[in-house]
CSV table of C-alpha atoms and ligand atoms in Angstrom, one decimal:
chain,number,residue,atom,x,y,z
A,1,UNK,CA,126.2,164.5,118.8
A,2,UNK,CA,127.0,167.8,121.2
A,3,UNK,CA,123.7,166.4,123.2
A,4,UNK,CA,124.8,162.8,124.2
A,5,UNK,CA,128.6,163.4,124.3
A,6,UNK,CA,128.7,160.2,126.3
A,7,UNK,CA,127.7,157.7,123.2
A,8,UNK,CA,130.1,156.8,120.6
A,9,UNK,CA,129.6,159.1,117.3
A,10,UNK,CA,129.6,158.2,113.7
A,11,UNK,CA,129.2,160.4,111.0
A,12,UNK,CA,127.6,158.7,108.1
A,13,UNK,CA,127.9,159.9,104.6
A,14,UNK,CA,125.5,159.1,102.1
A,15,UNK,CA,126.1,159.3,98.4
A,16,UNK,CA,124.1,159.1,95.2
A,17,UNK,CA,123.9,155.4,95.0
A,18,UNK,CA,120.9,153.3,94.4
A,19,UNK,CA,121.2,151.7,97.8
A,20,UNK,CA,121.0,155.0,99.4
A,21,UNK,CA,117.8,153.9,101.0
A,22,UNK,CA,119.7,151.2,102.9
A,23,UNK,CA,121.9,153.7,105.2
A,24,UNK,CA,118.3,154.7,106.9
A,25,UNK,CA,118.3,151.1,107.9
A,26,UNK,CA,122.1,151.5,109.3
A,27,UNK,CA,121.5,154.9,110.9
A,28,UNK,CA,118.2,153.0,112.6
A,29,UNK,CA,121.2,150.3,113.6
A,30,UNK,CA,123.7,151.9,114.5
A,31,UNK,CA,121.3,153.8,117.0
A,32,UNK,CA,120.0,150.8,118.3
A,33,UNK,CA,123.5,149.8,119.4
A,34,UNK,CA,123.7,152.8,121.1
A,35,UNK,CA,125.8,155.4,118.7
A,36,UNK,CA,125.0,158.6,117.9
A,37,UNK,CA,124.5,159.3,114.7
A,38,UNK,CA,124.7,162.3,112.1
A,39,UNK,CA,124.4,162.8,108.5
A,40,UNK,CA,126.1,164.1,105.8
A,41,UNK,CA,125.0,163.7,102.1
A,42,UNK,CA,126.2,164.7,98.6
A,43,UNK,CA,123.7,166.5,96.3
A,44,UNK,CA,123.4,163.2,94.1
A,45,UNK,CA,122.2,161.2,96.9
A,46,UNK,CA,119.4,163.9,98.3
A,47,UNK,CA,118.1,162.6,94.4
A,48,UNK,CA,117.6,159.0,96.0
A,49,UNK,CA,116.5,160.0,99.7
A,50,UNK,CA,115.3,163.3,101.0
A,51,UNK,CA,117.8,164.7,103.4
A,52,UNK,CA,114.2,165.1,105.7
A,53,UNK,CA,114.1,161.4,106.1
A,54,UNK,CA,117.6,161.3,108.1
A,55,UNK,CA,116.7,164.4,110.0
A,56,UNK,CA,113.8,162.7,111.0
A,57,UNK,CA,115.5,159.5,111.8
A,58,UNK,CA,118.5,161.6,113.8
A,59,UNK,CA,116.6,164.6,114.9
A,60,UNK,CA,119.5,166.4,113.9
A,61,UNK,CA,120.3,168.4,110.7
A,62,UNK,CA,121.8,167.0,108.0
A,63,UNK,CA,124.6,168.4,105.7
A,64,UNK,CA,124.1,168.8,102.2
A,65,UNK,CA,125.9,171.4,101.1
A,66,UNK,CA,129.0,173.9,102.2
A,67,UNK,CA,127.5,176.6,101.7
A,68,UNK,CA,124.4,176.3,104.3
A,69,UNK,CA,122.0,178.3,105.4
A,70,UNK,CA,121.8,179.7,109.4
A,71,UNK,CA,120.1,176.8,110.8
A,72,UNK,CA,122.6,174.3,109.3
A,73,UNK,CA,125.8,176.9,109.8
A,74,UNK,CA,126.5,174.9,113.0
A,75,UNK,CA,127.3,171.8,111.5
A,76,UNK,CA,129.5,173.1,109.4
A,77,UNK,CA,132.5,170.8,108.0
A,78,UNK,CA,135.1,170.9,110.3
A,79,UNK,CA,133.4,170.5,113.7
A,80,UNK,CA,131.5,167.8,111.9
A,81,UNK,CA,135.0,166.1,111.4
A,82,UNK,CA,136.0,166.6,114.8
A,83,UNK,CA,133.2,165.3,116.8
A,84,UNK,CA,133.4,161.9,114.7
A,85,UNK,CA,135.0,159.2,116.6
A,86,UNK,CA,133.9,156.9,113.3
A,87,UNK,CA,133.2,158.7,109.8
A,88,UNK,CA,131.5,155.9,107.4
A,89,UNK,CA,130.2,156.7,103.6
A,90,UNK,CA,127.8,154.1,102.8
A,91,UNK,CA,126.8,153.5,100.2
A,92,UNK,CA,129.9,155.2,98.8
A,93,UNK,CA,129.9,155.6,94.5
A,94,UNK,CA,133.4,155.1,91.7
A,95,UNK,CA,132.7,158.8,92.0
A,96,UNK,CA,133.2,159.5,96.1
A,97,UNK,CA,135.8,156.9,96.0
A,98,UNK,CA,137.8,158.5,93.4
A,99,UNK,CA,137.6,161.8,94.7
A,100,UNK,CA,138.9,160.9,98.6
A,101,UNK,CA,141.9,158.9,96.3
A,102,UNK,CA,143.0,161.9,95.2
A,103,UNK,CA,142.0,164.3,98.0
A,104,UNK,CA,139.5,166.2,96.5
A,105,UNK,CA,137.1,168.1,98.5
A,106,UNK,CA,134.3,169.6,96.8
A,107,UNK,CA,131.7,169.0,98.3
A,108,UNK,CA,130.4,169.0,102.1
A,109,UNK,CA,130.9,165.2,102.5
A,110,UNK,CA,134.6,164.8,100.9
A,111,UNK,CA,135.6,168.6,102.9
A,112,UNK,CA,134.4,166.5,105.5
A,113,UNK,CA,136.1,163.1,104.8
A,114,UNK,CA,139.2,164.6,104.4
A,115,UNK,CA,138.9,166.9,107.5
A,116,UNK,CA,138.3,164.2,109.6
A,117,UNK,CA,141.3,162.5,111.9
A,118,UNK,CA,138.8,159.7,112.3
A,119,UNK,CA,138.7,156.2,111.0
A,120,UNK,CA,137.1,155.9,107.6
A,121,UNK,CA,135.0,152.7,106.9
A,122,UNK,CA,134.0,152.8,103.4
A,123,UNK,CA,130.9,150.5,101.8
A,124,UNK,CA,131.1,150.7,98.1
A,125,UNK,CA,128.0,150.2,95.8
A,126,UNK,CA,127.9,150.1,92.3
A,127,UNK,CA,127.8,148.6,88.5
A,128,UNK,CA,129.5,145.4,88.5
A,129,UNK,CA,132.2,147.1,85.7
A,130,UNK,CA,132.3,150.2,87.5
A,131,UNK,CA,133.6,148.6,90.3
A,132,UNK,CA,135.7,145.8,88.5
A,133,UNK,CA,137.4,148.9,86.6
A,134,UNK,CA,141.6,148.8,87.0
A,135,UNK,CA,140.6,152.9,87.7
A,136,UNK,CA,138.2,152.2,90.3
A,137,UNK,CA,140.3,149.3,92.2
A,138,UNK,CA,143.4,151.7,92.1
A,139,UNK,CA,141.4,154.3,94.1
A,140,UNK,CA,140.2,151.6,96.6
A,141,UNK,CA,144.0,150.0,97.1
A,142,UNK,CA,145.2,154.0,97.6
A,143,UNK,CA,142.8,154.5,99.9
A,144,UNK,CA,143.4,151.0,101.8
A,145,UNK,CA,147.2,151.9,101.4
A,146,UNK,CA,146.0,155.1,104.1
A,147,UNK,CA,143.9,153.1,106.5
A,148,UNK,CA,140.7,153.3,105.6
A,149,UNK,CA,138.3,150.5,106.1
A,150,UNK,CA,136.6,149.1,103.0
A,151,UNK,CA,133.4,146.6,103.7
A,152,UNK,CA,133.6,145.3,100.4
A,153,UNK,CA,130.1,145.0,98.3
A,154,UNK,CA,128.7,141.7,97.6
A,155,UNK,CA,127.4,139.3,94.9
A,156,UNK,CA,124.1,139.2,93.7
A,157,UNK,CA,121.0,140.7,91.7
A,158,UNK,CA,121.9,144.7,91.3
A,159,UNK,CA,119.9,148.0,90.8
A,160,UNK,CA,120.2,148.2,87.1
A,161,UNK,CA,119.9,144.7,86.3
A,162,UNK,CA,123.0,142.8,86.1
A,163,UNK,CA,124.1,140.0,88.5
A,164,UNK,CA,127.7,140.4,90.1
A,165,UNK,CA,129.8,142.0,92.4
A,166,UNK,CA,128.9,145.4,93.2
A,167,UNK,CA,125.8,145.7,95.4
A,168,UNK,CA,125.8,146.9,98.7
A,169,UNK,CA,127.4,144.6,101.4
A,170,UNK,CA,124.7,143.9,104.3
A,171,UNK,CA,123.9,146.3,106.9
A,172,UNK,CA,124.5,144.4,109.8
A,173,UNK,CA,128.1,143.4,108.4
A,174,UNK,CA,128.7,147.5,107.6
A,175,UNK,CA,127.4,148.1,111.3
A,176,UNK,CA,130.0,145.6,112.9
A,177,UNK,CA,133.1,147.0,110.8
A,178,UNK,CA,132.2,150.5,112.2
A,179,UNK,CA,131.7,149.5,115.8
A,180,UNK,CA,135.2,147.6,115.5
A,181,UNK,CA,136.2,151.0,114.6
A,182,UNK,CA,134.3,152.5,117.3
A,183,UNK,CA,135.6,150.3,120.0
A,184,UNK,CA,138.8,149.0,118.4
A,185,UNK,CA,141.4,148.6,121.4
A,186,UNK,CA,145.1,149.0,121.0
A,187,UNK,CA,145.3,145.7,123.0
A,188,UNK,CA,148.4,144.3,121.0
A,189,UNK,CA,150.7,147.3,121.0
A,190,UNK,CA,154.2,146.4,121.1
A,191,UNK,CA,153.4,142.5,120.4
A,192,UNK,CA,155.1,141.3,117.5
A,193,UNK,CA,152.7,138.8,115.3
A,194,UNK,CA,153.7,136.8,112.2
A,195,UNK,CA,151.1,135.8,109.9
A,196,UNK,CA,151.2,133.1,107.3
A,197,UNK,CA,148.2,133.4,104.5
A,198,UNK,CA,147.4,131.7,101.3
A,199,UNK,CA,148.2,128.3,99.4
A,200,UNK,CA,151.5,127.8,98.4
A,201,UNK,CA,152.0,127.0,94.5
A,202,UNK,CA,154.5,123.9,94.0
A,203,UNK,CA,156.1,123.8,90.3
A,204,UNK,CA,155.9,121.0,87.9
A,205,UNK,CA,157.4,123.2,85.3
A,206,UNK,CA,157.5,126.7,84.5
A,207,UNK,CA,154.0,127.0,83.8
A,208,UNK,CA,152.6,124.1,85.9
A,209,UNK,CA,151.6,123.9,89.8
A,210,UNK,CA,150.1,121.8,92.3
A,211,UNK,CA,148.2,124.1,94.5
A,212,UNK,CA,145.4,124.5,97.0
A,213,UNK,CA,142.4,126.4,97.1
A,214,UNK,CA,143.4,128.9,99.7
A,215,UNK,CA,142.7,132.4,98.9
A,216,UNK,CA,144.4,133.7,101.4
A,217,UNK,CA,141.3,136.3,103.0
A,218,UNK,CA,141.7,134.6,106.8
A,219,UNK,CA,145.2,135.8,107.1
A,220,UNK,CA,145.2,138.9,105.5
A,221,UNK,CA,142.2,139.8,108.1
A,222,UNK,CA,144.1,138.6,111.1
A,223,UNK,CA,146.9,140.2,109.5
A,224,UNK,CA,145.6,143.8,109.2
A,225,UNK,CA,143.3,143.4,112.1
A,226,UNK,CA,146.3,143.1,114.4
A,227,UNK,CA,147.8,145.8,112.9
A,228,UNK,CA,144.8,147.8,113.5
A,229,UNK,CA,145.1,147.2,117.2
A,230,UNK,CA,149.0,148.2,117.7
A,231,UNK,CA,151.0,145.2,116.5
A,232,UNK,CA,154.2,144.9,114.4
A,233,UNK,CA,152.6,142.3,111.6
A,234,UNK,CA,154.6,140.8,109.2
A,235,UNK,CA,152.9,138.4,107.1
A,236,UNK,CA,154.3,136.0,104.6
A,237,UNK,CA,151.8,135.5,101.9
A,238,UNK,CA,151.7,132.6,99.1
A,239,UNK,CA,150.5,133.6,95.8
A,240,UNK,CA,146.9,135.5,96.0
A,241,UNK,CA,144.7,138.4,94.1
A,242,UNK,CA,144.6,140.2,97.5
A,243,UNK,CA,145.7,143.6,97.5
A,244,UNK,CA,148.9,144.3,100.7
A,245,UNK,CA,146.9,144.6,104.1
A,246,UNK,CA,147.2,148.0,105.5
A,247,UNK,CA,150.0,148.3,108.3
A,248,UNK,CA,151.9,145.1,107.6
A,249,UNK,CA,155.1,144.5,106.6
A,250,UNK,CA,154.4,141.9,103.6
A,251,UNK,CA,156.5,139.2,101.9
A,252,UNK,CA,154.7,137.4,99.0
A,253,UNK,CA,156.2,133.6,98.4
A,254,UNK,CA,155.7,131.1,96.2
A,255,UNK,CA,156.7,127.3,97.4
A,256,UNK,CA,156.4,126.0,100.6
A,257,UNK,CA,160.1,125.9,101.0
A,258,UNK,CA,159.9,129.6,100.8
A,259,UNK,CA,157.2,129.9,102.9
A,260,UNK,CA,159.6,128.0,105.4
A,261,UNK,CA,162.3,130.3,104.9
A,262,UNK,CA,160.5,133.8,105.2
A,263,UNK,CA,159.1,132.5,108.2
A,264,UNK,CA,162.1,131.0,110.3
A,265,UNK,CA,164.0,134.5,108.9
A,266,UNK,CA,161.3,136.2,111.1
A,267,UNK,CA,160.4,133.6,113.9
A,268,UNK,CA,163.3,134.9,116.5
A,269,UNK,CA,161.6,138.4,116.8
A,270,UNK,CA,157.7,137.1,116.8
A,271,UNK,CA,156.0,137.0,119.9
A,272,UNK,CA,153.3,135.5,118.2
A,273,UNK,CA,152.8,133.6,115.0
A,274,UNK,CA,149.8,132.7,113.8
A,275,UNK,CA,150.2,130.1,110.2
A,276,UNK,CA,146.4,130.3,108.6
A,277,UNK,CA,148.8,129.0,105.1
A,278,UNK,CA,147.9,126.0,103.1
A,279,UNK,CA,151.3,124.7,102.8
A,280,UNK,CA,151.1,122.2,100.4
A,281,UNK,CA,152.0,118.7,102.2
A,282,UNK,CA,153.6,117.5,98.9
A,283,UNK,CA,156.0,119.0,96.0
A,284,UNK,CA,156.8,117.5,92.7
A,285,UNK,CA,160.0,115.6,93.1
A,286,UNK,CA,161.5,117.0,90.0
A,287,UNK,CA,160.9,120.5,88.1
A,288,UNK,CA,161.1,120.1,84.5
A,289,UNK,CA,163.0,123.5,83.5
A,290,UNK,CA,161.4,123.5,79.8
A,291,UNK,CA,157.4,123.2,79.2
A,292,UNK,CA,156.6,119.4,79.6
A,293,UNK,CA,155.1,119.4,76.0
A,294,UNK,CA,151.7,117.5,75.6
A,295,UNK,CA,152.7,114.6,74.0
A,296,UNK,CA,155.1,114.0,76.2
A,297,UNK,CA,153.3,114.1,79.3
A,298,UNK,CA,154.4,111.6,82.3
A,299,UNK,CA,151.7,109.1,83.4
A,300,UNK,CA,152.8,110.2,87.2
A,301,UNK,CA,154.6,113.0,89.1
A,302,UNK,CA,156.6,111.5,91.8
A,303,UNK,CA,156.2,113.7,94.7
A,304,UNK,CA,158.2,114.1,98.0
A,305,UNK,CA,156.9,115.4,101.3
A,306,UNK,CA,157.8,119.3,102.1
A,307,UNK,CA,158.5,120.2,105.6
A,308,UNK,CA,156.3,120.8,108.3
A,309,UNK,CA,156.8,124.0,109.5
A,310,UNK,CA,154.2,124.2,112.5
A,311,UNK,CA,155.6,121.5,114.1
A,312,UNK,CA,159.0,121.9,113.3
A,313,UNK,CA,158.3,125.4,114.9
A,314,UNK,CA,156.3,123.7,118.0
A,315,UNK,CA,159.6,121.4,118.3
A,316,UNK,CA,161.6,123.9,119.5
A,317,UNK,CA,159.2,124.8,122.9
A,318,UNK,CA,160.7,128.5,122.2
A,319,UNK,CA,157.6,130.7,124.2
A,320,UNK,CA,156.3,131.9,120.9
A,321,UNK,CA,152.8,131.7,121.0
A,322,UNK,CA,151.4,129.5,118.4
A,323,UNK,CA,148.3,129.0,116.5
A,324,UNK,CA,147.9,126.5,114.0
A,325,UNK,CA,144.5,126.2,111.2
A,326,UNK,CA,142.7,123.3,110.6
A,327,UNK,CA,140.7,122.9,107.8
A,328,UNK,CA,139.3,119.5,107.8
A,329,UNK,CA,136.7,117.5,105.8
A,330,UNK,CA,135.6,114.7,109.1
A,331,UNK,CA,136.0,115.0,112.6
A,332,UNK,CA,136.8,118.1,112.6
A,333,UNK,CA,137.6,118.8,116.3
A,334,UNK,CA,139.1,115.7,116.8
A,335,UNK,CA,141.8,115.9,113.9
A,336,UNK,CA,142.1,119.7,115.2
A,337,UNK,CA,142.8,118.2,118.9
A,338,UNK,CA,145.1,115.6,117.2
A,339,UNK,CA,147.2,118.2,115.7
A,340,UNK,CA,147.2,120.9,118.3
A,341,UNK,CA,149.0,117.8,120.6
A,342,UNK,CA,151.3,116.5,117.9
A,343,UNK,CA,152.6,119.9,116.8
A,344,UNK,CA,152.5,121.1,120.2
A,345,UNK,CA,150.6,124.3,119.2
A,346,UNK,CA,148.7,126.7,121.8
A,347,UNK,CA,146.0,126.9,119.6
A,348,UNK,CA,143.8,125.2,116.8
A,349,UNK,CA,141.5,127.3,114.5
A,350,UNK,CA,139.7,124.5,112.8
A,351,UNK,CA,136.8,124.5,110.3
A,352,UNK,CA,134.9,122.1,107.8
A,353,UNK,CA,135.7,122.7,104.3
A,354,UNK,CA,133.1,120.2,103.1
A,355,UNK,CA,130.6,122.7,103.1
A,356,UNK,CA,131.5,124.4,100.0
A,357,UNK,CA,129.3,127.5,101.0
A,358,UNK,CA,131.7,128.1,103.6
A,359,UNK,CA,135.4,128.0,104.1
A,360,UNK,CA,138.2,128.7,100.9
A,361,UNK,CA,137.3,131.3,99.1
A,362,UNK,CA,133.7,132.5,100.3
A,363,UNK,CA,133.6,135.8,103.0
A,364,UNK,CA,132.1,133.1,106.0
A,365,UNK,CA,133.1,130.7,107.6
A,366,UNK,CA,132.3,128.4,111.0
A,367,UNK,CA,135.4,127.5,113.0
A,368,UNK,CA,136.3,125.8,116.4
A,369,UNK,CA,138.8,127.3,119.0
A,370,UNK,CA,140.8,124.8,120.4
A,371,UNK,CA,143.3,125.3,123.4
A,372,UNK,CA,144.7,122.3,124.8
A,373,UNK,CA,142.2,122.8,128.3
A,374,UNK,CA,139.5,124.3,126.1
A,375,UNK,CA,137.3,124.1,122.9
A,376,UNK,CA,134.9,126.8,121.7
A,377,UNK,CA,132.5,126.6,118.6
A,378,UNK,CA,131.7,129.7,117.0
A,379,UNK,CA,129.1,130.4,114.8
A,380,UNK,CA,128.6,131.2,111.0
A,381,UNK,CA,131.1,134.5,110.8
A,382,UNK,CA,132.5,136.8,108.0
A,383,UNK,CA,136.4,136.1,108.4
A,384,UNK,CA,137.2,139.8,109.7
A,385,UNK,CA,134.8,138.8,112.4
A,386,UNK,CA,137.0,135.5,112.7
A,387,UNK,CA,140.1,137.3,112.8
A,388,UNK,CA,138.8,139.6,115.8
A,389,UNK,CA,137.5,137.0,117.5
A,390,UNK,CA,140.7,135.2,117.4
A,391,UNK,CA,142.7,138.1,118.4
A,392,UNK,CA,140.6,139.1,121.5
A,393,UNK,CA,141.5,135.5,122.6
A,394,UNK,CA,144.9,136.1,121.8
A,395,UNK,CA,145.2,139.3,123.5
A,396,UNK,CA,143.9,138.2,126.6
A,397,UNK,CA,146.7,134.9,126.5
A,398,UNK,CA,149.7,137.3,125.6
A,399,UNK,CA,148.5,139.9,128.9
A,400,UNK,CA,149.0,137.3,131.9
A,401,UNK,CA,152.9,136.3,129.7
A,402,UNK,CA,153.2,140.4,130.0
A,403,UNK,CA,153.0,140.8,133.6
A,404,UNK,CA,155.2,138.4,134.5
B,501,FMN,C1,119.5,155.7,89.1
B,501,FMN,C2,120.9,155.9,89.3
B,501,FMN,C3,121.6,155.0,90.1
B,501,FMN,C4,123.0,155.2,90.4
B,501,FMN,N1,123.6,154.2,91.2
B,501,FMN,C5,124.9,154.4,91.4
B,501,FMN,C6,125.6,153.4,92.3
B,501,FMN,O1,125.0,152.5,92.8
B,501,FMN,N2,126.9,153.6,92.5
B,501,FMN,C7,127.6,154.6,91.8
B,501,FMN,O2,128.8,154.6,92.0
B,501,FMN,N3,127.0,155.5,91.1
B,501,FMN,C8,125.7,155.4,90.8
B,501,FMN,N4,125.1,156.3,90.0
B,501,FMN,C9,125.9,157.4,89.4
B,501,FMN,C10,126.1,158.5,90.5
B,501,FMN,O3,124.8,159.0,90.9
B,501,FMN,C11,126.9,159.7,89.8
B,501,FMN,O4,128.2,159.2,89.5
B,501,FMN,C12,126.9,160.9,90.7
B,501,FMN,O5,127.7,161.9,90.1
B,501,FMN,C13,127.5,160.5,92.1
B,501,FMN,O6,127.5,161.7,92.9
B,501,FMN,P1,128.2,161.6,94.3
B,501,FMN,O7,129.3,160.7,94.2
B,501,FMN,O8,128.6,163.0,94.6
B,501,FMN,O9,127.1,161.2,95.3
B,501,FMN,C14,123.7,156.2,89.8
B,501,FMN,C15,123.0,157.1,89.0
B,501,FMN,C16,121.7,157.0,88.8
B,501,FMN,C17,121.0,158.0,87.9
């Protein structure tokens, strides 16, 4: 790093994971797009690669221990935490994780991890239980809870046989999270951004709901996203597994009506609200306040229409900037163009939800920018990729208001 102080540095940690092989291929990467790039590794992990091959790969030493000898004694812990501009452990064990939850430092790579003022992006790689574990996802929400960046592992075949979540997320994917990091601009500071995310559950009865497939991951991406790059977020989330976003003030709902209301409490201050909710169009017309027992089941649920708050919102022509989703099953930028006119939004994100490999749910998905004087198709993108795209367009929109 001291020798091309002009490149961005990251400081990749490597733990004793099966996929430790893999973070050659990101220090190769990360190289290629023009970082510089040390290496720190536990003892486990010099059991799955020799700490010769990254010394190789760098041409720098590589910390493996806190107790070095001379010709490592300059990379010694703290210095190592300073030069970082981005510190990332991939593949990152329970073990690492657990240890940087509760602050330990035992070793040269936590020392280092906690040491370091830099941002943290985090790849986890493991067992499918291991990671599933309440202990394990405990550690991961603490550590979210204090900023740190988690490229969560993927689905598929792992190391010791199983099929699940667990394995490492790809490299390119791990790459583009630290070179957010890297590069990450405070471009919204000051601006003021309300976020709606997830489907919104309508009762039947107190055990019963109409709801949408929404999961609620777009939002929570745009959400902490912005936050990461100076806003004051509030987001208003329907129901969702998701874990709070770090930064963001968050308000979980339920119906749409209170969906409606947590917004319009929070509308006034926004300078920018973007609504990625599924608000459900429709609500049962009555709520039975007992179970509806089986046998007495109706043949129909009357329903009546809930409010539309986007365009109640785009009624009132009030400066906010507003951004509308579309998630549509034909014509997709033609609906999206039909709404962004009717609602009188500054902005449609649409996408096609009848490719059921993309949209609710999944990590990807393919969306359309539409302003009212422009339309943009974006490829295939993971959804934090989404959420900075959108937000660079949104930056640069809010900039030319600023200087007036
Ligand atoms: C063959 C093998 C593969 C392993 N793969 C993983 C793994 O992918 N993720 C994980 O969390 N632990 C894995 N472990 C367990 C860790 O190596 C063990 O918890 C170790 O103490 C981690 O040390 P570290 O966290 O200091 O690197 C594996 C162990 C072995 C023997």
């Amino acid at each position: 790093m001291s020798q091309t102080p002009d490149k961005p540095r990251v400081l990749v940690g490597v733990t004793g994971g099966i996929g430790a092989y893999k973070s050659c291929e990101l220090v190769r990467l990360l190289q290629r797009r023009g970082f510089s790039v040390k290496v720190v590794m536990t003892e486990a992990a010099t059991r799955f690669v020799s700490a010769l091959t990254f010394r190789t790969l760098t041409g720098e030493p590589v910390a493996t221990s806190l107790w070095a000898d001379e010709a490592e004694s300059r990379v010694h812990h703290v210095s190592l935490a300073e030069e970082a501009d981005v510190m990332t452990i991939v593949p990152c064990t329970a073990n690492v994780i657990a240890k940087l939850a509760h602050g330990r430092a035992d070793d040269m790579l936590t020392t280092t991890a906690l040491a370091t003022e830099a941002p943290l992006v985090i790849a986890p790689a493991m067992n499918t239980h291991m990671w599933r574990k309440d202990v394990t996802q405990r550690n991961v929400a603490a550590l979210r809870a204090r900023g740190v960046v988690f490229v969560e592992p993927g689905t598929g075949e792992l190391a010791c046989g199983d099929v699940g979540e667990g394995r490492l997320a790809d490299v390119a994917l791990i790459a583009d999270a630290i070179e957010a990091e890297a590069r990450r601009s405070r471009d919204l500071a000051g601006v003021r951004v309300l976020v709606t995310a997830g489907g919104t559950e309508e009762p039947i009865d107190p055990v019963r709901f109409i709801g949408n497939r929404s999961s609620g991951k777009t939002g929570f991406a745009i959400a902490e996203e912005a936050a990461r790059r100076g806003a004051r977020v509030s987001l208003v989330t329907g129901p969702t597994h998701l874990g709070d976003p770090y930064g963001c003030e968050v308000v979980r709902v339920r119906t749409a009506l209170e969906m409606r209301a947590a917004v319009l409490a929070r509308f006034d201050a926004a300078d920018v609200l973007i609504m990625t909710a599924a608000v459900a169009d429709f609500r049962p017309a009555a709520f039975a306040a007992e179970k509806i027992k089986k046998h007495e089941a109706p043949d129909a649920v009357p329903l009546e229409r809930n409010p539309d708050i986007l365009a109640e919102l785009g009624e009132r022509q009030s400066g906010v900037l507003l951004i509308g989703f579309a998630a549509e099953t034909t014509d997709v930028v033609g609906n999206a163009r039909e709404k962004l006119r009717a609602k009188r939004l500054d902005m449609v994100v649409a996408n096609d939800v009848s490719d059921p490999a993309l949209g609710f749910g999944t990590e990807a998905n393919r969306v359309h920018i539409i302003t009212p004087d422009a339309e943009e198709a974006l490829p295939v993108l993971d959804k934090r990729v989404i959420a900075r795209e959108l937000l660079d367009r949104v930056a640069s929109r809010l900039t030319p208001q600023k200087e007036r």
